[in-house]
mmCIF file with all atom_site columns, C-alpha atoms in Angstrom:
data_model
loop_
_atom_site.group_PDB
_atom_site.id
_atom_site.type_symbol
_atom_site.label_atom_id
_atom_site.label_alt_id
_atom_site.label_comp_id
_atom_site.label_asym_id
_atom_site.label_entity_id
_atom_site.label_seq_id
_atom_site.pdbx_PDB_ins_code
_atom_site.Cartn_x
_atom_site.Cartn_y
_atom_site.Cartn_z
_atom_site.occupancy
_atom_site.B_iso_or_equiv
_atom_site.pdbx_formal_charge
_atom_site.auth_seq_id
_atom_site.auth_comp_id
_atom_site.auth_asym_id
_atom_site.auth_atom_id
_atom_site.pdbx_PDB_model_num
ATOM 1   C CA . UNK A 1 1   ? 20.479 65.846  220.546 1.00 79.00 ? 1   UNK A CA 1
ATOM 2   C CA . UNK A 1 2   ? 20.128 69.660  220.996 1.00 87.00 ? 2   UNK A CA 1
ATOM 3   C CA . UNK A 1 3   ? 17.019 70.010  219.132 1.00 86.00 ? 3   UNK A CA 1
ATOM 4   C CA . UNK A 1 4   ? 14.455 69.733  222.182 1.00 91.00 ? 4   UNK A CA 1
ATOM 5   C CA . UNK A 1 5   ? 16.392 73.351  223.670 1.00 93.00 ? 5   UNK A CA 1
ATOM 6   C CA . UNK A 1 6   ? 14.710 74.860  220.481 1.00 90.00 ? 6   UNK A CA 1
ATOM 7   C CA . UNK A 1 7   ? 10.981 75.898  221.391 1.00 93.00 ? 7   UNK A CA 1
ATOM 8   C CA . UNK A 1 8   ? 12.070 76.705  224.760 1.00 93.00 ? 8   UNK A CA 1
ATOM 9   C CA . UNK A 1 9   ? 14.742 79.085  223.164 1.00 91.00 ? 9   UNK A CA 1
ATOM 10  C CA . UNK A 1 10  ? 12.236 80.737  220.650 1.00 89.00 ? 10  UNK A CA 1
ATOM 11  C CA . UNK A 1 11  ? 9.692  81.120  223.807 1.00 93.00 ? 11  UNK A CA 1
ATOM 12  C CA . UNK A 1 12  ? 12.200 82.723  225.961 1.00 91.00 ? 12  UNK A CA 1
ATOM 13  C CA . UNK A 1 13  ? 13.635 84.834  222.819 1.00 85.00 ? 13  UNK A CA 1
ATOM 14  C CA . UNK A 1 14  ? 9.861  86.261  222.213 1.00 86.00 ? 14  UNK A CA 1
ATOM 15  C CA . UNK A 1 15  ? 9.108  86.913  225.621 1.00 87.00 ? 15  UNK A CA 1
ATOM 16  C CA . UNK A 1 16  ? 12.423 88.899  225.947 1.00 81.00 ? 16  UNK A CA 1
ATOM 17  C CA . UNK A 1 17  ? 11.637 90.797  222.886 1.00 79.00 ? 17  UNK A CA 1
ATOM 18  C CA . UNK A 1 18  ? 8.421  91.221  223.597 1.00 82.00 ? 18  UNK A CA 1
ATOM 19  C CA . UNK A 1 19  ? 8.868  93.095  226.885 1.00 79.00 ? 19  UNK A CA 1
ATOM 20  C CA . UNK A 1 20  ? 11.323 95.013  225.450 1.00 72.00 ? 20  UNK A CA 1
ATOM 21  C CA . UNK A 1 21  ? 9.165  96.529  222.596 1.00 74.00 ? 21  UNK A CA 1
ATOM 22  C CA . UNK A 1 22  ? 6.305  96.938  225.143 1.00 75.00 ? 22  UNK A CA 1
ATOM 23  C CA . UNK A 1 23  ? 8.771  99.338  227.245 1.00 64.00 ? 23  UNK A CA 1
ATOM 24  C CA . UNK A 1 24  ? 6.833  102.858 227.558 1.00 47.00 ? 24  UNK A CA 1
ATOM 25  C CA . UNK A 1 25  ? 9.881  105.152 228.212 1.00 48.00 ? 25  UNK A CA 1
ATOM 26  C CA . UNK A 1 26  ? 12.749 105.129 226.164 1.00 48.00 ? 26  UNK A CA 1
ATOM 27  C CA . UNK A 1 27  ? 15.024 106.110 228.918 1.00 48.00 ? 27  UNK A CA 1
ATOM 28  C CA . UNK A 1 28  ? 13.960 103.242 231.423 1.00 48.00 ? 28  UNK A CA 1
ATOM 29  C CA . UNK A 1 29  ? 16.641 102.134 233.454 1.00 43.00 ? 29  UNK A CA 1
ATOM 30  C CA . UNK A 1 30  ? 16.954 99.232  231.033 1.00 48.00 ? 30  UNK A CA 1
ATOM 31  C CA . UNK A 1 31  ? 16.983 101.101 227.843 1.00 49.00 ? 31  UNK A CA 1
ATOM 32  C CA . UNK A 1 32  ? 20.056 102.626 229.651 1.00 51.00 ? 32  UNK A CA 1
ATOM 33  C CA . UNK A 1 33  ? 22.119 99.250  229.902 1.00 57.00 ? 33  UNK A CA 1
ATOM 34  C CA . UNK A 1 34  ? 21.548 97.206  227.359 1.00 75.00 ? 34  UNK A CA 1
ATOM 35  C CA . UNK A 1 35  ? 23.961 94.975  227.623 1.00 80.00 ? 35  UNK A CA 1
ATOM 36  C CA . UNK A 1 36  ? 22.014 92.202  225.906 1.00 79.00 ? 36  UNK A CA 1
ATOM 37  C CA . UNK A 1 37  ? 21.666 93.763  222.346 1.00 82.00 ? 37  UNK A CA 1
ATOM 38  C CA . UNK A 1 38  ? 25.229 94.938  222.762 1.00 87.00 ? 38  UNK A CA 1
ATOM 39  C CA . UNK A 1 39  ? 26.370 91.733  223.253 1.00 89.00 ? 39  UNK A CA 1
ATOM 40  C CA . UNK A 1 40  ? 24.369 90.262  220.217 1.00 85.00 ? 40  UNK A CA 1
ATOM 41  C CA . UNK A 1 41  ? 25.819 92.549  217.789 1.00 90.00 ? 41  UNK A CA 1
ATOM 42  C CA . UNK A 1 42  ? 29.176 92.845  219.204 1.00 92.00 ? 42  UNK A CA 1
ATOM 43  C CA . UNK A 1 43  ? 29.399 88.761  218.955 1.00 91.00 ? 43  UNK A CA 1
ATOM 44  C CA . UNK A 1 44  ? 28.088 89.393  215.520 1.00 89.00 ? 44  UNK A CA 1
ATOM 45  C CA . UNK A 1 45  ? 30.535 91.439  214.361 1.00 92.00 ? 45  UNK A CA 1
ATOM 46  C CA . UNK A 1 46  ? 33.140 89.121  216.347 1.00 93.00 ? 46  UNK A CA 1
ATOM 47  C CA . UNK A 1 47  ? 31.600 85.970  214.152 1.00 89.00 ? 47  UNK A CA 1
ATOM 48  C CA . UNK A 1 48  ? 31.489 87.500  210.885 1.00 88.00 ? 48  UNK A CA 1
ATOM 49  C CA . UNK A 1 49  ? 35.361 88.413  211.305 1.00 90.00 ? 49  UNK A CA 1
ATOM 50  C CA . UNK A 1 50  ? 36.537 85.305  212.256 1.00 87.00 ? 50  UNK A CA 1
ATOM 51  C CA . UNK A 1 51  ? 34.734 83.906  209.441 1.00 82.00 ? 51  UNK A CA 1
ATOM 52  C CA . UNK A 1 52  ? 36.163 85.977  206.711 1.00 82.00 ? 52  UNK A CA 1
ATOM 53  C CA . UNK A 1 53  ? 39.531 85.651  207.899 1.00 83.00 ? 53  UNK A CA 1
ATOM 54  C CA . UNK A 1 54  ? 39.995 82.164  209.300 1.00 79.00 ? 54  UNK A CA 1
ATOM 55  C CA . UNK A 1 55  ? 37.054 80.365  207.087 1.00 71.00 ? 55  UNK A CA 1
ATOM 56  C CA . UNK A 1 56  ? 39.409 79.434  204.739 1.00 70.00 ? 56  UNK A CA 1
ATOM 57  C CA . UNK A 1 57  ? 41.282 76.692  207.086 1.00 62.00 ? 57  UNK A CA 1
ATOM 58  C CA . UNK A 1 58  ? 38.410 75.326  208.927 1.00 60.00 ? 58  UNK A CA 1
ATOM 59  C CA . UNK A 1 59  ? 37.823 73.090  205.506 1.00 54.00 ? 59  UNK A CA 1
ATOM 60  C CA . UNK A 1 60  ? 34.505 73.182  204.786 1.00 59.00 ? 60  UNK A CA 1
ATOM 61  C CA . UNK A 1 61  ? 31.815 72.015  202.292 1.00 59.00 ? 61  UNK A CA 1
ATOM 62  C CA . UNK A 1 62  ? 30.314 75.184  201.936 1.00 62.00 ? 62  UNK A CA 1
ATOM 63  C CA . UNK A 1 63  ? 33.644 77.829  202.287 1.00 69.00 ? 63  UNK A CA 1
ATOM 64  C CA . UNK A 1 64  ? 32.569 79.577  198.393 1.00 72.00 ? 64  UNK A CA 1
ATOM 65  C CA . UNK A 1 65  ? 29.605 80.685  200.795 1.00 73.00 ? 65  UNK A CA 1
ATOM 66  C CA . UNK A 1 66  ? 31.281 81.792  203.627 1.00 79.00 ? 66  UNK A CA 1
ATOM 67  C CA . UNK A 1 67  ? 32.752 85.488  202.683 1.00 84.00 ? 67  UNK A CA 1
ATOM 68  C CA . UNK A 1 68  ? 28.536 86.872  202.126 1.00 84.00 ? 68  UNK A CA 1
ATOM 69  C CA . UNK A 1 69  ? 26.959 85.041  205.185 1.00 83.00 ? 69  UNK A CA 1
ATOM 70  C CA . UNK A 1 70  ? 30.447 86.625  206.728 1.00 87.00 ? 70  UNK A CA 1
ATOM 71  C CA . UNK A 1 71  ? 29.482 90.037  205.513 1.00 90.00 ? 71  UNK A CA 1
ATOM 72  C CA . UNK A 1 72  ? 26.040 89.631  206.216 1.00 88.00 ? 72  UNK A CA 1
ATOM 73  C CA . UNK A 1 73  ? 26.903 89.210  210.002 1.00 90.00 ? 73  UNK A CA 1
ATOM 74  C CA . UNK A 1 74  ? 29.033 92.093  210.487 1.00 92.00 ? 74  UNK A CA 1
ATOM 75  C CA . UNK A 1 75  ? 26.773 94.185  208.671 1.00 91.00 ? 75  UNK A CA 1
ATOM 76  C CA . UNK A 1 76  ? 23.716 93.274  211.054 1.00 90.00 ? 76  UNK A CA 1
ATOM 77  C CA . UNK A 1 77  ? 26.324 93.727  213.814 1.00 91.00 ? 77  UNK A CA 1
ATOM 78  C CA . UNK A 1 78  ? 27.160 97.243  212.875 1.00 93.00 ? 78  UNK A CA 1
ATOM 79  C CA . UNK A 1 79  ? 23.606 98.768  212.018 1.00 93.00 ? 79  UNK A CA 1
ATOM 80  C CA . UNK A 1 80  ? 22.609 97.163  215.203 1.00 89.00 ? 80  UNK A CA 1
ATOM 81  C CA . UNK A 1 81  ? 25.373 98.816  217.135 1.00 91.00 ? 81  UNK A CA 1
ATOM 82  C CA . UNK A 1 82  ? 23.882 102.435 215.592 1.00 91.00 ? 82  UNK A CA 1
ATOM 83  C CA . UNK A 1 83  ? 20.150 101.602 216.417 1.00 89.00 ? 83  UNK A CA 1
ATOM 84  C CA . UNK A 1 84  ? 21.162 100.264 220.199 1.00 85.00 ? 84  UNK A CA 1
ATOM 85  C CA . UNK A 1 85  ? 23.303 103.909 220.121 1.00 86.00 ? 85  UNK A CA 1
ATOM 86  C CA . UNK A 1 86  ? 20.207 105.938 218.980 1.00 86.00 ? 86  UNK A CA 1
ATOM 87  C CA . UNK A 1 87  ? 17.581 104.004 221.119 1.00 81.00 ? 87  UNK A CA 1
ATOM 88  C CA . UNK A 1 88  ? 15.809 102.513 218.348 1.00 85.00 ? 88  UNK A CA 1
ATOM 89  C CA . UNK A 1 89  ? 14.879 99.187  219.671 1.00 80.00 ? 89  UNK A CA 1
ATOM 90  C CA . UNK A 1 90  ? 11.696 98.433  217.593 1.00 82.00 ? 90  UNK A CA 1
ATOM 91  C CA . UNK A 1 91  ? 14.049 98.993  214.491 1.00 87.00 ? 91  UNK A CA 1
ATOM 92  C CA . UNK A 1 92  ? 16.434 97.042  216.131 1.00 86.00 ? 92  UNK A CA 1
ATOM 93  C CA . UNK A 1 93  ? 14.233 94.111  216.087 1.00 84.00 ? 93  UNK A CA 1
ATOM 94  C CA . UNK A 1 94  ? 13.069 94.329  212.553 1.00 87.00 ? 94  UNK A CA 1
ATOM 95  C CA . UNK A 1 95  ? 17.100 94.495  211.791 1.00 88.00 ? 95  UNK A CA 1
ATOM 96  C CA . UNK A 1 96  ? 17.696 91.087  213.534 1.00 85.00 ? 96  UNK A CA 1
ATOM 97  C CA . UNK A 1 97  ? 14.779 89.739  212.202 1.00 87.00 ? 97  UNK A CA 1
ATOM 98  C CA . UNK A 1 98  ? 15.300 90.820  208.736 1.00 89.00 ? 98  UNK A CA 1
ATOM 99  C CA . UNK A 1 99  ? 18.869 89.580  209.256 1.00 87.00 ? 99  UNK A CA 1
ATOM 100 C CA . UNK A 1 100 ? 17.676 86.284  210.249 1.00 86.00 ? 100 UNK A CA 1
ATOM 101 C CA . UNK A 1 101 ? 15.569 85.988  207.121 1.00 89.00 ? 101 UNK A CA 1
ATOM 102 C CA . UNK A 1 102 ? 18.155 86.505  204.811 1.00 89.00 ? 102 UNK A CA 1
ATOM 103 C CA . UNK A 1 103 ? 20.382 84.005  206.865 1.00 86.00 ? 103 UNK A CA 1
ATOM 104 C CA . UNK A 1 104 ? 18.117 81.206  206.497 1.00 86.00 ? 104 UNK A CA 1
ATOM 105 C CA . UNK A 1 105 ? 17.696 81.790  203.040 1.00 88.00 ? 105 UNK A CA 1
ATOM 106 C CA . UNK A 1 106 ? 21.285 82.066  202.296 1.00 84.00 ? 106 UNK A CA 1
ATOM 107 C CA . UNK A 1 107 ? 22.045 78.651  204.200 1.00 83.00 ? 107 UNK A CA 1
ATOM 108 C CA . UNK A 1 108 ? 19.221 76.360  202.794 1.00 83.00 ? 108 UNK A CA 1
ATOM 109 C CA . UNK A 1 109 ? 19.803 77.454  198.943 1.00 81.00 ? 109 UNK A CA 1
ATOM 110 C CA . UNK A 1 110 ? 23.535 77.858  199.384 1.00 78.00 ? 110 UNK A CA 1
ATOM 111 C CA . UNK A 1 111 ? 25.234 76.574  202.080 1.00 78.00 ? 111 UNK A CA 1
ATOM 112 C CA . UNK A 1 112 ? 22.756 73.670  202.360 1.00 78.00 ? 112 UNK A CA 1
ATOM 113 C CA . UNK A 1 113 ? 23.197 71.814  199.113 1.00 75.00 ? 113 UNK A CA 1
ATOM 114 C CA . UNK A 1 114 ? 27.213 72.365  199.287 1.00 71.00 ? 114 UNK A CA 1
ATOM 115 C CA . UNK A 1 115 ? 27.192 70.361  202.241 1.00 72.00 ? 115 UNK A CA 1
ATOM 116 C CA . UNK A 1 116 ? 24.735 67.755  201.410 1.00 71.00 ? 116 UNK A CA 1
ATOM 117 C CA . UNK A 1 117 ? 26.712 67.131  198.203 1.00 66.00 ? 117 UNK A CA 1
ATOM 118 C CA . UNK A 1 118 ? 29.587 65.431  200.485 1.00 67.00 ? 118 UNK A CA 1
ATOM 119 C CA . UNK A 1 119 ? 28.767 65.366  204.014 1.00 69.00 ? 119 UNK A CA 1
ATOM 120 C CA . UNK A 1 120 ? 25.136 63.004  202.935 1.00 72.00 ? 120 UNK A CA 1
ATOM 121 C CA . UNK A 1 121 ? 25.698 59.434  201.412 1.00 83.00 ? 121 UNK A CA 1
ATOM 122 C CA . UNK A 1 122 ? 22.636 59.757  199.656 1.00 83.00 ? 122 UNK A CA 1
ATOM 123 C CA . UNK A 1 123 ? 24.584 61.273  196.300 1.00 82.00 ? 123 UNK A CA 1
ATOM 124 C CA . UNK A 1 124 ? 27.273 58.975  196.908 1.00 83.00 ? 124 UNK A CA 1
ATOM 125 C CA . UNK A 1 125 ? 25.054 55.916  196.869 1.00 85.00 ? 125 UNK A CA 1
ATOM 126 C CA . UNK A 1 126 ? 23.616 57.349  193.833 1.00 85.00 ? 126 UNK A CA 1
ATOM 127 C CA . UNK A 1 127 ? 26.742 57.798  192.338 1.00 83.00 ? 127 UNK A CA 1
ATOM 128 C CA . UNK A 1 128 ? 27.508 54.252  193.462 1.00 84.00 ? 128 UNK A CA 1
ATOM 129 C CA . UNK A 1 129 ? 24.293 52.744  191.487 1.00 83.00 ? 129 UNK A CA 1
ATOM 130 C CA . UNK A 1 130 ? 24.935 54.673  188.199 1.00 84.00 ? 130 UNK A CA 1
ATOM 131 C CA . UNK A 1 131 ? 28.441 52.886  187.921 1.00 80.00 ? 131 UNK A CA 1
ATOM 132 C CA . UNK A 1 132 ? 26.022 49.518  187.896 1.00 80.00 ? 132 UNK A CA 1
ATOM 133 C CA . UNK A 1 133 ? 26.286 48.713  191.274 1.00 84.00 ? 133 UNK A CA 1
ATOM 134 C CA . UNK A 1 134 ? 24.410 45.306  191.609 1.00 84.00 ? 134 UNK A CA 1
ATOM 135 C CA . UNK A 1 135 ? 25.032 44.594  195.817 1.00 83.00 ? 135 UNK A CA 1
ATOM 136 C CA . UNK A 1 136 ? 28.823 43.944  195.525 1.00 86.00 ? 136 UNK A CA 1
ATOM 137 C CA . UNK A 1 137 ? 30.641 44.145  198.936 1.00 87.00 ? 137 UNK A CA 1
ATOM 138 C CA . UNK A 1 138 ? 31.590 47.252  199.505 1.00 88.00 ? 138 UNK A CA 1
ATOM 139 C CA . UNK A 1 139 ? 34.230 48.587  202.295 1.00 89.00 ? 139 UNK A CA 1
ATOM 140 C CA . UNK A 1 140 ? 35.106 51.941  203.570 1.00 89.00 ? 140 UNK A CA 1
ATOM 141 C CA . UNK A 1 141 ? 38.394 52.563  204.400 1.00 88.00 ? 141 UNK A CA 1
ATOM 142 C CA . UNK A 1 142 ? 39.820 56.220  205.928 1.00 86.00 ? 142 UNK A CA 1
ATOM 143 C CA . UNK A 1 143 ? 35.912 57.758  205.422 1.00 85.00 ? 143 UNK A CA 1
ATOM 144 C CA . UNK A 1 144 ? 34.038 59.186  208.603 1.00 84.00 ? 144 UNK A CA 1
ATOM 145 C CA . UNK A 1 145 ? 31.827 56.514  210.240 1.00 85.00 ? 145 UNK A CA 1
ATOM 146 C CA . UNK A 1 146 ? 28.656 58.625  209.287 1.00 84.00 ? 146 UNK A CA 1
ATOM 147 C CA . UNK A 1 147 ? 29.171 58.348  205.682 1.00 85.00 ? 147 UNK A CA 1
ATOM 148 C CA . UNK A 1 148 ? 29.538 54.618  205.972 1.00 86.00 ? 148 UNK A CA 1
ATOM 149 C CA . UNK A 1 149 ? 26.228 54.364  207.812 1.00 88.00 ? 149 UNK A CA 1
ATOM 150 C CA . UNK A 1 150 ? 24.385 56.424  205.782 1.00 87.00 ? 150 UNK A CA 1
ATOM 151 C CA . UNK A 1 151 ? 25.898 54.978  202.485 1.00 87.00 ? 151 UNK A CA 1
ATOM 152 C CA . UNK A 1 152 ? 24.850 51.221  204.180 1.00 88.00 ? 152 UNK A CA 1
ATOM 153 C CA . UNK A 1 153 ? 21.110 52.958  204.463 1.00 89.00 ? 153 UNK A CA 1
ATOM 154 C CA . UNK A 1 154 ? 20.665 54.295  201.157 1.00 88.00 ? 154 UNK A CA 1
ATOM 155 C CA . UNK A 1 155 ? 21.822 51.081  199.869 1.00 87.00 ? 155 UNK A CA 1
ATOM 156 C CA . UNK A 1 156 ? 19.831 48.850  201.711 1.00 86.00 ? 156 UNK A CA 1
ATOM 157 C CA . UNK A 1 157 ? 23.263 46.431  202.849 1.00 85.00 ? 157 UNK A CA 1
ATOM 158 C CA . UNK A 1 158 ? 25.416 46.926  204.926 1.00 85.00 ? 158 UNK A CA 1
ATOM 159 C CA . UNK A 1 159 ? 28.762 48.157  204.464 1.00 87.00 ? 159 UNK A CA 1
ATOM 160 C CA . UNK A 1 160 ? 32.150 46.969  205.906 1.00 87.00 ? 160 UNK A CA 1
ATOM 161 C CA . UNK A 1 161 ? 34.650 49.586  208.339 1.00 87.00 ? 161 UNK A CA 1
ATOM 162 C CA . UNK A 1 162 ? 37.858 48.474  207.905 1.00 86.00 ? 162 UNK A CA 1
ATOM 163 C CA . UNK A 1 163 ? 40.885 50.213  209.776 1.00 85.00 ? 163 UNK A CA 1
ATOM 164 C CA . UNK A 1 164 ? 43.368 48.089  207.386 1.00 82.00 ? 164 UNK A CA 1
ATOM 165 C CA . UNK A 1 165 ? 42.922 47.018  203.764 1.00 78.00 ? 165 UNK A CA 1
ATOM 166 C CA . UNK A 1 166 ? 44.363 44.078  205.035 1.00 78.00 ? 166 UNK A CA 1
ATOM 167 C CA . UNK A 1 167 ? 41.481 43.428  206.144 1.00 80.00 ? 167 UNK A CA 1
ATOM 168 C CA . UNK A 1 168 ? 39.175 43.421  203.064 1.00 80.00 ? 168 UNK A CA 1
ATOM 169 C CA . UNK A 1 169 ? 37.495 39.673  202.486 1.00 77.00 ? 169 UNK A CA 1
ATOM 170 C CA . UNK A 1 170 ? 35.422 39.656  199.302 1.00 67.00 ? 170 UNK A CA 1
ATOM 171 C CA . UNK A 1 171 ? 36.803 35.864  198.276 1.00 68.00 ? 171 UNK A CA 1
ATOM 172 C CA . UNK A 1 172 ? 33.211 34.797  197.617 1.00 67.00 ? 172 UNK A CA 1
ATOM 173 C CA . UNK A 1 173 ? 32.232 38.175  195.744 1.00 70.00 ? 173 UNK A CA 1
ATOM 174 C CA . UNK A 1 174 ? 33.689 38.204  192.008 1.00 79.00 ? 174 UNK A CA 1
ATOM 175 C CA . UNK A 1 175 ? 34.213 41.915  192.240 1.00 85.00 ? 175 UNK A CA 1
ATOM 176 C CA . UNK A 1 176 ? 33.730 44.539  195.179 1.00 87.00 ? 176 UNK A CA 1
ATOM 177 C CA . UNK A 1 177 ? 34.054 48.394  195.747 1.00 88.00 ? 177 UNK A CA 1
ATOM 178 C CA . UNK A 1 178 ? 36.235 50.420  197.589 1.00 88.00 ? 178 UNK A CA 1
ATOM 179 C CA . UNK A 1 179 ? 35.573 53.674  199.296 1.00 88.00 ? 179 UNK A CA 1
ATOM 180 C CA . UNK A 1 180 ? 38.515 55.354  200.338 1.00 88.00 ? 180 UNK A CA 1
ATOM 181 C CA . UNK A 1 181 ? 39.800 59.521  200.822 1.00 83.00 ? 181 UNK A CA 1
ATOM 182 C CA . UNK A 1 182 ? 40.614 60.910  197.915 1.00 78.00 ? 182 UNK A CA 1
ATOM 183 C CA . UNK A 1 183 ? 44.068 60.748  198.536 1.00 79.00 ? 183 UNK A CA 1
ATOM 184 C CA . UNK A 1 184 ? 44.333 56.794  197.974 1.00 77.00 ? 184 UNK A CA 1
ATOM 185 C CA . UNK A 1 185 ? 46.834 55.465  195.688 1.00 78.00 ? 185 UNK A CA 1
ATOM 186 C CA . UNK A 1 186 ? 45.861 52.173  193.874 1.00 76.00 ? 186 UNK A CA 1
ATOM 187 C CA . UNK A 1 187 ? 49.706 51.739  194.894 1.00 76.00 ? 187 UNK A CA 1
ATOM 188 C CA . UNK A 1 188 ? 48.800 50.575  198.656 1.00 75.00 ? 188 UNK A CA 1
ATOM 189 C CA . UNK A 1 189 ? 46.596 47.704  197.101 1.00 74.00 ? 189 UNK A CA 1
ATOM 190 C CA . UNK A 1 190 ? 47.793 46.588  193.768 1.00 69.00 ? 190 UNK A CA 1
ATOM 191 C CA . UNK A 1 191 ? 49.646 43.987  194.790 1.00 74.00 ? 191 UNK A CA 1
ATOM 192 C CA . UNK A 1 192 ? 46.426 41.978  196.260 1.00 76.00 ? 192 UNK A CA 1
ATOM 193 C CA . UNK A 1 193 ? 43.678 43.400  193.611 1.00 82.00 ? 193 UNK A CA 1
ATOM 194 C CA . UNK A 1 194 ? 43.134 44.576  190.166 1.00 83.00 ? 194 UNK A CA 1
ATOM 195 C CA . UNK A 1 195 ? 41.403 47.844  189.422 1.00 84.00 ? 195 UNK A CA 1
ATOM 196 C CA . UNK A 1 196 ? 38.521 47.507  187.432 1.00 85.00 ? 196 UNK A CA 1
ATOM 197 C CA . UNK A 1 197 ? 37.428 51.499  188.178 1.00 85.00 ? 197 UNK A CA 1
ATOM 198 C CA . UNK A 1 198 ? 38.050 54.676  190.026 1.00 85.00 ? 198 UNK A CA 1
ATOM 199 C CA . UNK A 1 199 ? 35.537 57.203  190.813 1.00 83.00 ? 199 UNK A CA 1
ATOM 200 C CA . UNK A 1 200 ? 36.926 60.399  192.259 1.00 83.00 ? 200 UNK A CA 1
ATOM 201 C CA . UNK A 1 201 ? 34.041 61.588  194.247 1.00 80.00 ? 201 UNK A CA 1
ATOM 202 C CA . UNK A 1 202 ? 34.333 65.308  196.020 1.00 76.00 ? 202 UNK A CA 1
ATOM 203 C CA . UNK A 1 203 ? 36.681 64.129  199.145 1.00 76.00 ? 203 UNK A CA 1
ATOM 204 C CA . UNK A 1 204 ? 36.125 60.371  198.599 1.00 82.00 ? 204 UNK A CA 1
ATOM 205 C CA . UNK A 1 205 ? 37.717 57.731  195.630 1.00 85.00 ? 205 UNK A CA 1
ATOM 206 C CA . UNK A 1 206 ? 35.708 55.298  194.405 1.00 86.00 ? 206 UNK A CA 1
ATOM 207 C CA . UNK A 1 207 ? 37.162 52.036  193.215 1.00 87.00 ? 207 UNK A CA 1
ATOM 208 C CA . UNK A 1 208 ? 35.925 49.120  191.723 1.00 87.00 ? 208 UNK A CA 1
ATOM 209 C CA . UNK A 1 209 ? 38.450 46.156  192.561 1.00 86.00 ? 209 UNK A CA 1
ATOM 210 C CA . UNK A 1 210 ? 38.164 42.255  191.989 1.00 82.00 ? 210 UNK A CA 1
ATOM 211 C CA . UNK A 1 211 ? 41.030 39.748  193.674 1.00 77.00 ? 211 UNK A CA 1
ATOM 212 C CA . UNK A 1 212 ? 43.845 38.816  191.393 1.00 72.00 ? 212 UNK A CA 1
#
């Protein structure tokens, strides 16, 4: 939904930059409040803190990644605190920018593929297929919504929502899987199915069930 801000945003970011590397005189009236770049590395610094000491409850996929893209922050924060104190706004730039770089590269090779691996249905339908899936039902139950979409599209069926598992109907199906938070106890459903398997997946249980 937000991704039609992002060319104006890069325009507007250039433009901003742009004027302020073209300044002639260091000691412009600008150059003498700038309140911008302050604010950029001061929220910086703010960022990377809160990372490194709250990360660790926020519970997410990619928290072993956290504590350098943490670091990184603050440490773009505080040389760009010096450079904004000495005037050096060209060097400035190349700080953010470099900063930027090493950013991007830290989230898609290691921040990316953390949270792929269980926020994306794609592995879990793969997982799904190498335990010889063969278009049994299959029914979430306790999963977010989006990984019971995307697990219905990388599948090619659809797959059932339930908010109960009383409300699982797979009497025509001779077996059928379960998708569930990891953690389900076969316990809640034992007394109405059989377990033929359980997957643990990352934060999801996999189980293969058929009707007693």
């Amino acid at each position: 939904y937000i991704l039609p801000i992002f060319p104006a945003m890069a325009l507007l970011t250039a433009a901003y930059w742009e004027d302020r590397l073209m300044e002639s005189s260091p000691q412009s009236a600008q150059h003498k409040r700038p309140w911008v770049e302050l604010f950029q590395s001061i929220l910086m610094i703010t960022a990377g803190l809160g990372l490194l000491i709250w990360g660790h409850g926020l519970n997410l996929a990619a928290e072993p990644s956290l504590p350098l893209l943490s670091w990184l922050m603050i440490g773009m924060g505080c040389i760009g605190l010096v450079l904004i104190f000495i005037e050096n706004y060209r060097a400035l730039f190349l700080c953010y920018l470099a900063g930027c770089a090493l950013s991007v590269l830290l989230i898609v090779h290691q921040i990316f593929p953390q949270i792929d691996a269980i926020e994306s249905s794609r592995q879990l339908a793969a997982k799904l297929e190498s335990e010889e899936y063969q278009g049994e039902p299959v029914f979430t139950y306790g999963v977010p919504r989006r990984i019971a979409y995307g697990l219905s599209f990388y599948l090619n069926s659809e797959t059932n929502i339930i908010s109960s598992l009383d409300q699982i109907d797979a009497r025509d199906a001779k077996s059928f899987y379960l998708l569930t938070v990891s953690s389900a106890n076969a316990a809640e459903f034992d007394h109405r199915f059989e377990v033929e398997k359980e997957v643990p997946f990352h934060r999801q249980r996999l189980w293969k069930l058929h009707s007693k």
